[in-house]
mmCIF file of C-alpha atoms and ligand atoms in Angstrom:
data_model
loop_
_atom_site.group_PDB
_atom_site.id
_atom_site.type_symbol
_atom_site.label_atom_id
_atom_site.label_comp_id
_atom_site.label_asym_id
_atom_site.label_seq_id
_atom_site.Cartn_x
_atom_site.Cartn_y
_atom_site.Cartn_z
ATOM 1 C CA UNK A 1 18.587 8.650 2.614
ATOM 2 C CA UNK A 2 17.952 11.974 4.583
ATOM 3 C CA UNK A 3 14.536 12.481 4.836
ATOM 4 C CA UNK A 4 15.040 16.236 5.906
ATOM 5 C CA UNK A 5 12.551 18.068 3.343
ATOM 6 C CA UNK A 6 11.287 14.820 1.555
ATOM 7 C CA UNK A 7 7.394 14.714 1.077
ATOM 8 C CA UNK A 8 5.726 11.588 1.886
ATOM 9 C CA UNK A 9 2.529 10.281 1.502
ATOM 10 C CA UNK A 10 1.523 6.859 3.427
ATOM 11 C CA UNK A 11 -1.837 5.752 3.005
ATOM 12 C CA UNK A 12 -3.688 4.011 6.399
ATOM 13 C CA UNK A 13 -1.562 5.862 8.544
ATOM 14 C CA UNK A 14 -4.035 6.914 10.907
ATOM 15 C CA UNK A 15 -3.717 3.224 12.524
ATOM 16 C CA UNK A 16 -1.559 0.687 13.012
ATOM 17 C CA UNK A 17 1.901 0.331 11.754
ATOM 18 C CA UNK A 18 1.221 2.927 9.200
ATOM 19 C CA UNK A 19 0.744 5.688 11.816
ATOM 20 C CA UNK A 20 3.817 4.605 13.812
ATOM 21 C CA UNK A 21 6.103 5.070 10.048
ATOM 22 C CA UNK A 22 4.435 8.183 9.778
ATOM 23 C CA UNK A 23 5.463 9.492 13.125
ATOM 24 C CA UNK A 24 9.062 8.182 12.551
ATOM 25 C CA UNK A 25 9.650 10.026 9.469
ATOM 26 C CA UNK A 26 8.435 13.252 10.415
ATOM 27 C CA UNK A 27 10.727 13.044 13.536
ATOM 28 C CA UNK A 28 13.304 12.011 10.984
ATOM 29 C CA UNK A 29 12.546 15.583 9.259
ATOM 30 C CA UNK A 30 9.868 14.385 6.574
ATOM 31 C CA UNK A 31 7.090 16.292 5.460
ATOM 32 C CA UNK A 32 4.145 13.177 5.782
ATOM 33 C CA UNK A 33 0.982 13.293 3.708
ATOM 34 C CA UNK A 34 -1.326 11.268 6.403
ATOM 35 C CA UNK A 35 -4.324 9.367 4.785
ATOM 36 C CA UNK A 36 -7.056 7.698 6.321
ATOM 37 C CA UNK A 37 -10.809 7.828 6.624
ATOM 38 C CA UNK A 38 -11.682 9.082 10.262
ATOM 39 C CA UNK A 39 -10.415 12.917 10.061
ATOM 40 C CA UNK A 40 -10.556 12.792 14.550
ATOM 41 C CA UNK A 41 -7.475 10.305 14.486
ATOM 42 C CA UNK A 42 -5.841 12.519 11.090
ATOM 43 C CA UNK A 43 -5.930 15.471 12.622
ATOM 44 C CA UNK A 44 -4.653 13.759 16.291
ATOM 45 C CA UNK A 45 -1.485 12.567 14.752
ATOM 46 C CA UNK A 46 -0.994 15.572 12.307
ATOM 47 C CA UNK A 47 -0.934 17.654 15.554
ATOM 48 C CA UNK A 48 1.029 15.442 17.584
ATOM 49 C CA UNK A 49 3.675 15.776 14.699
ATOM 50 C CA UNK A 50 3.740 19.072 14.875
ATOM 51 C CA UNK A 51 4.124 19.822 18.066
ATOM 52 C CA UNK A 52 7.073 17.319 18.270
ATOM 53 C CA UNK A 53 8.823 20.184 16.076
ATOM 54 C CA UNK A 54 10.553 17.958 13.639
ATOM 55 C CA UNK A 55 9.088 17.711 9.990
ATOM 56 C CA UNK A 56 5.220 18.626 9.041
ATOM 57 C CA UNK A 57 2.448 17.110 8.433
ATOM 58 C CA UNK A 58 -1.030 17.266 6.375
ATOM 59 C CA UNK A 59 -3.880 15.119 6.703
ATOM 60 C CA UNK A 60 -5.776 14.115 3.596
ATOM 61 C CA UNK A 61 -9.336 12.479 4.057
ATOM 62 C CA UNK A 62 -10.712 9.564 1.324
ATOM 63 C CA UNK A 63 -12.127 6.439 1.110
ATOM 64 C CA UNK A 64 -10.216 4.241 -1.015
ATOM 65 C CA UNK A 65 -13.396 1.337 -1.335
ATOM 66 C CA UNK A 66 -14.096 3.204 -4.121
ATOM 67 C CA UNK A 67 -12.294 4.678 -7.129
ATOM 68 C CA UNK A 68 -13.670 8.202 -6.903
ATOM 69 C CA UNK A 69 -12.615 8.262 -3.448
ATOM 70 C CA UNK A 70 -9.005 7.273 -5.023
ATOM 71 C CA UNK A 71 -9.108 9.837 -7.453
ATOM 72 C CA UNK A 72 -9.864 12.259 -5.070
ATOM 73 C CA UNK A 73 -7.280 11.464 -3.015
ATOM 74 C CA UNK A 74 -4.668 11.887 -5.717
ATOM 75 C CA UNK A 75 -6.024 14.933 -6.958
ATOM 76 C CA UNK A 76 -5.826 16.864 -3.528
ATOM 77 C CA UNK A 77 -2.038 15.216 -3.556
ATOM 78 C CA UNK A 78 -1.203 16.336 -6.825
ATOM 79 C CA UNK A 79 -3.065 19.796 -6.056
ATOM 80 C CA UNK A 80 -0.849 20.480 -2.986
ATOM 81 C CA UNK A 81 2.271 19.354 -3.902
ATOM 82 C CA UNK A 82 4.600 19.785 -6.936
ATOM 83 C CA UNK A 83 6.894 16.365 -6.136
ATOM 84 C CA UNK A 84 6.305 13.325 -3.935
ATOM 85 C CA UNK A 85 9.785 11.665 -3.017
ATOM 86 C CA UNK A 86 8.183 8.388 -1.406
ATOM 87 C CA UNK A 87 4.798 6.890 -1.845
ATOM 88 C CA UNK A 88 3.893 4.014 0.986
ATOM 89 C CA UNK A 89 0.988 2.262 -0.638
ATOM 90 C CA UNK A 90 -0.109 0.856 3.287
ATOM 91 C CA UNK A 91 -3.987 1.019 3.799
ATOM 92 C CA UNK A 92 -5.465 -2.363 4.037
ATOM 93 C CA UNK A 93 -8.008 -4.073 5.453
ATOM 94 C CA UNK A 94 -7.788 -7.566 7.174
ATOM 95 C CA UNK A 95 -9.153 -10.946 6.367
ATOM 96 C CA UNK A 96 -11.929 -10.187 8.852
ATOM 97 C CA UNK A 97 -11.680 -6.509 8.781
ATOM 98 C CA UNK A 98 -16.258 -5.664 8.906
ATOM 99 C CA UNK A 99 -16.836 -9.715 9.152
ATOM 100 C CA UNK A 100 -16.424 -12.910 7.126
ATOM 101 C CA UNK A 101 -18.900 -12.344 3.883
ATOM 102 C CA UNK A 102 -17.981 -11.278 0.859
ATOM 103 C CA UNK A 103 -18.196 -7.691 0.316
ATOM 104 C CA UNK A 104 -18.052 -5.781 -2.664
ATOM 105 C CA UNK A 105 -16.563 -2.036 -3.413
ATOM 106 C CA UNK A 106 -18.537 1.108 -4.194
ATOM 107 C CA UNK A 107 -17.662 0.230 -7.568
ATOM 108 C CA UNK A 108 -18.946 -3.550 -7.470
ATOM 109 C CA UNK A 109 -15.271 -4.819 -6.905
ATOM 110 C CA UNK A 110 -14.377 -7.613 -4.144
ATOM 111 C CA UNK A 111 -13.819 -5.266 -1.480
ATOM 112 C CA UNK A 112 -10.258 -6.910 -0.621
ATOM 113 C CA UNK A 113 -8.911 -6.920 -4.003
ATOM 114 C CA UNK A 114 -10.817 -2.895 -4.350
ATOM 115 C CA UNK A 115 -9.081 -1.764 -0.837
ATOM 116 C CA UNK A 116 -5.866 -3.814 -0.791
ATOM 117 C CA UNK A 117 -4.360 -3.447 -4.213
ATOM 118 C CA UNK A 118 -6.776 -1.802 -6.892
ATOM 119 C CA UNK A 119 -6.962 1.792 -4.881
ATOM 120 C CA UNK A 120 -2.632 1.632 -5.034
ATOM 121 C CA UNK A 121 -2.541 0.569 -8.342
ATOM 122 C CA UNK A 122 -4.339 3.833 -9.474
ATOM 123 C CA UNK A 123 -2.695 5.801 -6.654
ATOM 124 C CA UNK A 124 0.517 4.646 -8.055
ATOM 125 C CA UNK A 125 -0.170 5.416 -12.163
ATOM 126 C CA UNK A 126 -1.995 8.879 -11.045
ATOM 127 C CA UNK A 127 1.011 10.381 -8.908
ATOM 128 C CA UNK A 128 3.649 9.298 -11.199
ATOM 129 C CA UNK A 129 4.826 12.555 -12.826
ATOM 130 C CA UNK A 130 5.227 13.712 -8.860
ATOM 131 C CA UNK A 131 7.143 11.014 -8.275
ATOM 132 C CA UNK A 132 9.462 11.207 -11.228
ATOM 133 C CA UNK A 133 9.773 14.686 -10.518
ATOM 134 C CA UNK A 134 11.272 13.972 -7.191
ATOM 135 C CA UNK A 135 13.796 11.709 -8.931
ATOM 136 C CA UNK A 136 15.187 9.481 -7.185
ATOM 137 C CA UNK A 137 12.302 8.562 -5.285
ATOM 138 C CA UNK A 138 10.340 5.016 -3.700
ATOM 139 C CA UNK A 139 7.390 3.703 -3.981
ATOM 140 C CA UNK A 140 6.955 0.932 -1.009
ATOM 141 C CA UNK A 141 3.876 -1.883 -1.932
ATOM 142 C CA UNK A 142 2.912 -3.113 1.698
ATOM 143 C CA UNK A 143 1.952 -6.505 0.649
ATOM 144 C CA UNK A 144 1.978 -9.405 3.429
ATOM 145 C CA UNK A 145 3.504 -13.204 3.068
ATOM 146 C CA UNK A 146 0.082 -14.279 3.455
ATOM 147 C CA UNK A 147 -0.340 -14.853 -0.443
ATOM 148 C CA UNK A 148 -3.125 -16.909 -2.747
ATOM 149 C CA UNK A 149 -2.642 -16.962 -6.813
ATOM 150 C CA UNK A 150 -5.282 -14.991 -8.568
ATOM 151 C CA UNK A 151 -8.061 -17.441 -10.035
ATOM 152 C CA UNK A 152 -8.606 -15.603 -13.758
ATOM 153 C CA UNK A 153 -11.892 -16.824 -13.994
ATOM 154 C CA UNK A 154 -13.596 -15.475 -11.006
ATOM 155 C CA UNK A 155 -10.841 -12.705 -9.464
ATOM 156 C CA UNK A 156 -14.041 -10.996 -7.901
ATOM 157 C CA UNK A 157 -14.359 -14.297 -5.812
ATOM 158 C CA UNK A 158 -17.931 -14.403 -6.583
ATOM 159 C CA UNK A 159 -17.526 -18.883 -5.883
ATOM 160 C CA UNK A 160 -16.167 -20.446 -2.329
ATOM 161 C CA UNK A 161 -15.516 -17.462 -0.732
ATOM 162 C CA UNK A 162 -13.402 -16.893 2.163
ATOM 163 C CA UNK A 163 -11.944 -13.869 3.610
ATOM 164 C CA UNK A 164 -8.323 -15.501 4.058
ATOM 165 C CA UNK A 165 -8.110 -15.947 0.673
ATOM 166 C CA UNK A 166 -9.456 -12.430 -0.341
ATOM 167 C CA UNK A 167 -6.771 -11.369 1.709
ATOM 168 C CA UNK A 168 -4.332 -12.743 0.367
ATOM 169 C CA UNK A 169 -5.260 -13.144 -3.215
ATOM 170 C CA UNK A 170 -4.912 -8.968 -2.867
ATOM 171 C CA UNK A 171 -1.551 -8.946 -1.356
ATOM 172 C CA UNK A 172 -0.058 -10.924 -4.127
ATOM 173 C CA UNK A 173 -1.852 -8.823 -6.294
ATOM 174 C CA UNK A 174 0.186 -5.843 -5.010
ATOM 175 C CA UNK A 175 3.511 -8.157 -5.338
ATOM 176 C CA UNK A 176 3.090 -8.912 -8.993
ATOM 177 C CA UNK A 177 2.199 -4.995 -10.007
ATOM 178 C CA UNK A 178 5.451 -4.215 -7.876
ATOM 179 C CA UNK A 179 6.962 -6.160 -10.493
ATOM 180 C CA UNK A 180 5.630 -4.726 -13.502
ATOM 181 C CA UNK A 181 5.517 -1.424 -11.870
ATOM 182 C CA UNK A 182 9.735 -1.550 -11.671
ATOM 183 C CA UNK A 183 10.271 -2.393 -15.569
ATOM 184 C CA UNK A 184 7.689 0.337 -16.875
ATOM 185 C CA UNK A 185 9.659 2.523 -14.306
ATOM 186 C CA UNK A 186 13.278 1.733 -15.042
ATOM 187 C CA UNK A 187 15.567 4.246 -15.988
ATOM 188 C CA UNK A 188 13.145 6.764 -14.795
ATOM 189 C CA UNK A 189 15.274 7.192 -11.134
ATOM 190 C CA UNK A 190 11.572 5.700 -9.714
ATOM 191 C CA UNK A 191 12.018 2.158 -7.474
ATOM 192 C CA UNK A 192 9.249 0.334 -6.552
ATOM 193 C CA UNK A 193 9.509 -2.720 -3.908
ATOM 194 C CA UNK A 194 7.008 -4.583 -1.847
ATOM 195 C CA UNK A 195 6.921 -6.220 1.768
ATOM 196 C CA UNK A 196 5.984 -7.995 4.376
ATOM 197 C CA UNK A 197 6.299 -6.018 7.501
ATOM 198 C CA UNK A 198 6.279 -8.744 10.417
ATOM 199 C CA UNK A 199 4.469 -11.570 11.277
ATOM 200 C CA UNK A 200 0.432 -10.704 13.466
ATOM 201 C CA UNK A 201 1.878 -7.012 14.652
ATOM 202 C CA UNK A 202 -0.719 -5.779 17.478
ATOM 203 C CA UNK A 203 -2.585 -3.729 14.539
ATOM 204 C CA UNK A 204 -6.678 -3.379 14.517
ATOM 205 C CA UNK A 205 -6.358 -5.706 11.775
ATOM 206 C CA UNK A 206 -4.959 -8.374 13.858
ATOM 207 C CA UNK A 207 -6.992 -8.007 16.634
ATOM 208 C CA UNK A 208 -10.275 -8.137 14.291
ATOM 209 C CA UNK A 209 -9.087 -11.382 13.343
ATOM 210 C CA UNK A 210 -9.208 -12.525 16.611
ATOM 211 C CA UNK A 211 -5.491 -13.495 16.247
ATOM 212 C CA UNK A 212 -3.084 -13.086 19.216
ATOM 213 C CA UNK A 213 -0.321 -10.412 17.857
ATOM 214 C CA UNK A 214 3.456 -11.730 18.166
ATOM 215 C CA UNK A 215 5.145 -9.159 16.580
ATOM 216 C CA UNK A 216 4.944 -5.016 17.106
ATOM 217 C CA UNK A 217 4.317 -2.344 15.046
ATOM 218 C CA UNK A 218 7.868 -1.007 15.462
ATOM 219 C CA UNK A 219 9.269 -4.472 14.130
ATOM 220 C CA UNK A 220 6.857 -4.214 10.741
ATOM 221 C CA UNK A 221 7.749 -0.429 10.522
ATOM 222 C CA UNK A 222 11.615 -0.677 10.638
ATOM 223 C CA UNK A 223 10.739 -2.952 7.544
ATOM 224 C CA UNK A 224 8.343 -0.634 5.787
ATOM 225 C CA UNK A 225 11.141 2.764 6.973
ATOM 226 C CA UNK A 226 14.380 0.066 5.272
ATOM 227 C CA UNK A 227 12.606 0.586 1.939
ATOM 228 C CA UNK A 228 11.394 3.462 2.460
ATOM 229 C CA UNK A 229 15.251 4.995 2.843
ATOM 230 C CA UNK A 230 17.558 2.787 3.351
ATOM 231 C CA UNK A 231 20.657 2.846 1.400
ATOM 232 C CA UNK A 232 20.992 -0.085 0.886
ATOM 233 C CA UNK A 233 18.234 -0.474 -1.416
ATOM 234 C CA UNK A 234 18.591 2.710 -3.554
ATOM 235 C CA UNK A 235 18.526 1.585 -7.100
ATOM 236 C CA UNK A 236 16.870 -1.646 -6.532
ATOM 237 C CA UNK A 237 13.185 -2.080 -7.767
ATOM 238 C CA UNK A 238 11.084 -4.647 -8.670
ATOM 239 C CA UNK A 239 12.106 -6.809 -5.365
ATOM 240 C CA UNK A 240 9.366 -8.481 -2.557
ATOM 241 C CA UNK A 241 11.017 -8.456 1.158
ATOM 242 C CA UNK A 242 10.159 -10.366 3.825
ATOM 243 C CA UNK A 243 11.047 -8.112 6.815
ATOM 244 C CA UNK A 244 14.329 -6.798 6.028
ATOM 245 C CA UNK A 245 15.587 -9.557 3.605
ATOM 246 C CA UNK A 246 14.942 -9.897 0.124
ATOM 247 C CA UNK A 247 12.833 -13.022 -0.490
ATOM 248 C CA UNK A 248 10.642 -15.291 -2.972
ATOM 249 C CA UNK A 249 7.013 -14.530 -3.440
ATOM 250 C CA UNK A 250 3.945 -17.381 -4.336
ATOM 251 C CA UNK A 251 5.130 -19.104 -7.794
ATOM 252 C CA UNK A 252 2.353 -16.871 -9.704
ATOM 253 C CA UNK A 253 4.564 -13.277 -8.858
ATOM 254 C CA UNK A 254 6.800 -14.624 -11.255
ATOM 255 C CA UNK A 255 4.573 -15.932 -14.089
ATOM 256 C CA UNK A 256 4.742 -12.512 -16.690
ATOM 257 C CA UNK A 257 1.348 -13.698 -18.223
ATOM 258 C CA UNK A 258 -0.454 -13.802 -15.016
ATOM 259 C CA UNK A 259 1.011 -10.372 -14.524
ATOM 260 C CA UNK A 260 -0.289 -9.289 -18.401
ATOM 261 C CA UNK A 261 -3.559 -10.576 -16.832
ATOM 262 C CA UNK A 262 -3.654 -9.073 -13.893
ATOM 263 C CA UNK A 263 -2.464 -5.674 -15.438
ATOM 264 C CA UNK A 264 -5.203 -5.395 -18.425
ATOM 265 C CA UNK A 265 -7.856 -6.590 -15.754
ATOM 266 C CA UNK A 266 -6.183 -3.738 -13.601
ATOM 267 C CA UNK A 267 -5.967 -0.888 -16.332
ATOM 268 C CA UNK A 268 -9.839 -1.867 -17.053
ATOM 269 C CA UNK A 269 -10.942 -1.846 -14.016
ATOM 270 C CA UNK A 270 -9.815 1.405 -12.766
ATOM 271 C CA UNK A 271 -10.712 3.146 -16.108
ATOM 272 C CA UNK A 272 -6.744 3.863 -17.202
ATOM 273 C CA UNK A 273 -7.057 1.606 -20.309
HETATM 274 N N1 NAP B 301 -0.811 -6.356 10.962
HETATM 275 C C1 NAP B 301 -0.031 -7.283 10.419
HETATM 276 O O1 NAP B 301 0.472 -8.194 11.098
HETATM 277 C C2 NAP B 301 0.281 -7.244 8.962
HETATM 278 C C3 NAP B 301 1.019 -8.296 8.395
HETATM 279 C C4 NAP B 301 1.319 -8.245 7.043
HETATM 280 C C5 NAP B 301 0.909 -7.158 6.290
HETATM 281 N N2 NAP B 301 0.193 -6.147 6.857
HETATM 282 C C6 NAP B 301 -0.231 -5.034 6.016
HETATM 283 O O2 NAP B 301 0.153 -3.814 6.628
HETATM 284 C C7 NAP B 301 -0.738 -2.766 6.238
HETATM 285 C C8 NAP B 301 -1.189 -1.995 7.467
HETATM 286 O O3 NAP B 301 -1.905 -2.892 8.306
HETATM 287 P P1 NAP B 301 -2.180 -2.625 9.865
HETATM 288 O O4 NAP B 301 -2.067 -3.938 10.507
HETATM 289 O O5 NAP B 301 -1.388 -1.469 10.320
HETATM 290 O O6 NAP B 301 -3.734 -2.255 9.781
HETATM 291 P P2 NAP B 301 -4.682 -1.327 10.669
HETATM 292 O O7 NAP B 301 -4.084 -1.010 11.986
HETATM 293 O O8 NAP B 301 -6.008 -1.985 10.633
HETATM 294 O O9 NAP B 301 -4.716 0.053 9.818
HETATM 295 C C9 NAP B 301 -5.241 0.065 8.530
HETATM 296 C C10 NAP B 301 -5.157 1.455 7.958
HETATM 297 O O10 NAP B 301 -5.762 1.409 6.642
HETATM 298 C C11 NAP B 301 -6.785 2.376 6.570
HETATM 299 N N3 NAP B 301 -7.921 1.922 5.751
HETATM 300 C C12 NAP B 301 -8.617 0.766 5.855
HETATM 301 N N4 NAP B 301 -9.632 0.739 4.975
HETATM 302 C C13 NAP B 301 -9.578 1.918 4.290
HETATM 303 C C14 NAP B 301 -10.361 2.494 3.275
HETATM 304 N N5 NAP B 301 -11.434 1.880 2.757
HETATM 305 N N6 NAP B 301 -10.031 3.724 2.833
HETATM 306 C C15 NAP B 301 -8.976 4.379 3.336
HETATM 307 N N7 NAP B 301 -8.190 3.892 4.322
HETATM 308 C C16 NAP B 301 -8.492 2.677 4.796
HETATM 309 C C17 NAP B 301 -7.251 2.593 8.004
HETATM 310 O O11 NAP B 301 -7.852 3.866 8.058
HETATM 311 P P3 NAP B 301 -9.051 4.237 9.064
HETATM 312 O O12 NAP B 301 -8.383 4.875 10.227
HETATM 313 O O13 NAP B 301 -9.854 5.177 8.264
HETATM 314 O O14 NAP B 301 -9.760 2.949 9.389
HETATM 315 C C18 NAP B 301 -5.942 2.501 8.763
HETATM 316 O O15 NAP B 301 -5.262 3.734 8.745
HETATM 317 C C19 NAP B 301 -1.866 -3.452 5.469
HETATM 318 O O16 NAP B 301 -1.675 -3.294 4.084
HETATM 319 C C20 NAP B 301 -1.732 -4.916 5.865
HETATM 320 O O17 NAP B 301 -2.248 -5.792 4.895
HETATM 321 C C21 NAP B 301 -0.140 -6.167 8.168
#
């Protein structure tokens, strides 16, 4: 897929591998929507894009802990822009990311499940009509293989809890709306697919952890820029990757009541029911 004149939004891509897929698709013509929370390091890489001279770029500022910050975000989006040909749902925050303890959400979520996959589940359901619009256009879940299944009696995580498991318990998350996501979205020229970028990429996230990186941000991003616009992948949705191959996620992605679950817990949650 050319990306010449194709409007992108990428959330977390003032950091990490999110930044580097930004950079990449403006210099492959894009116009990038760059989201994050410190406007210094928005406004850095919106400038150094450009002044490379190839695409545009816009930075939009909001905290996606919390569901008005969410909103906000999608309104501004929705304000600017008439059609949105690829959403990268990207922002995240680590197992460690602001220590070990539990934390919760401006809105009294577990602050994994709020960041991770609650603030993309909204993002996603608010800029649909852009996206359809922009038919045929991507939505990219960056998920991770690092995967737990959703406990239904306590998905805040409020007994035993441990940030790995927060972690991953929200990545999965984002894997089993990706599925969901596709069938409501079939036949609408929309595709929806999740990922896991690469394996400990030198990221803040990483190095929070304490973890010694063995894989780089341009590995994960060739990934996340594949789904993104490949063509190869036009017309397929619903599908996890690992990398650049198509692969199984945890037992639970495939389980369509845990995904009923997680879906009316989901539409609740964020006020869409
Ligand atoms: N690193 C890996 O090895 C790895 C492996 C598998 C999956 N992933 C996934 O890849 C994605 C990117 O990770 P990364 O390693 O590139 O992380 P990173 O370098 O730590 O960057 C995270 C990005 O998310 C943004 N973010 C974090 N909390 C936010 C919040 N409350 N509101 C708005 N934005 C927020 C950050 O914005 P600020 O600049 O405002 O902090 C930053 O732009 C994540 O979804 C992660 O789970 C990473």
């Amino acid at each position: 897929m050319t990306m010449d004149g194709k409007t992108v939004l990428i959330t977390g891509s003032t950091d990490g591998v999110g930044r580097y897929v930004a950079g990449r698709l403006a210099a492959d013509g894009a116009r990038v929507l760059v989201h994050g929370r410190d406007r210094e390091r928005g406004a850095g890489l919106v400038e150094e894009i450009k002044r490379a001279g190839r695409g545009d770029a816009a930075f939009y500022s909001a905290d996606l802990s919390s569901l008005a910050g969410t909103r906000q975000l999608a309104q501004a989006v929705m304000a600017d822009h008439k059609r949105l040909d690829i959403f990268i749902s990207n922002a995240g925050i680590g197992s460690q990311t602001s220590g070990p303890q539990r934390r919760t959400s401006a809105d009294g979520h577990e602050l994994r499940f709020a960041v991770n996959y609650l603030s993309g589940f909204l993002l996603a359901h608010l800029l649909r009509p852009l996206l359809k619009d922009a038919a045929p256009s991507r939505i990219v879940n960056v998920a991770s293989l690092g995967q737990h299944p959703i406990d239904f009696d306590d998905v805040m995580i409020t007994r035993g809890y441990n940030g790995s498991r927060a972690y991953a318990q929200s990545k999965l998350a984002q894997i089993m709306f990706t599925i969901d996501l596709a069938r409501e979205l079939a036949g609408s020229g929309v595709t929806v697919n999740s990922l896991h970028p690469a394996t400990y990429m030198n990221t803040t996230m990483v190095r929070a952890s304490g973890i010694a990186p063995i894989s780089t941000v341009e590995q994960g991003g060739a990934a996340i820029l594949h789904l993104a616009g490949g063509d190869d992948v036009a017309g397929k949705s619903g599908l996890f990757f690992n990398g650049m191959n198509e692969a199984k996620a945890n037992p639970q992605a495939y389980d369509a009541d845990a995904r009923q679950r997680l879906r009316a817990l989901s539409l609740e949650l964020t006020g869409l029911a």
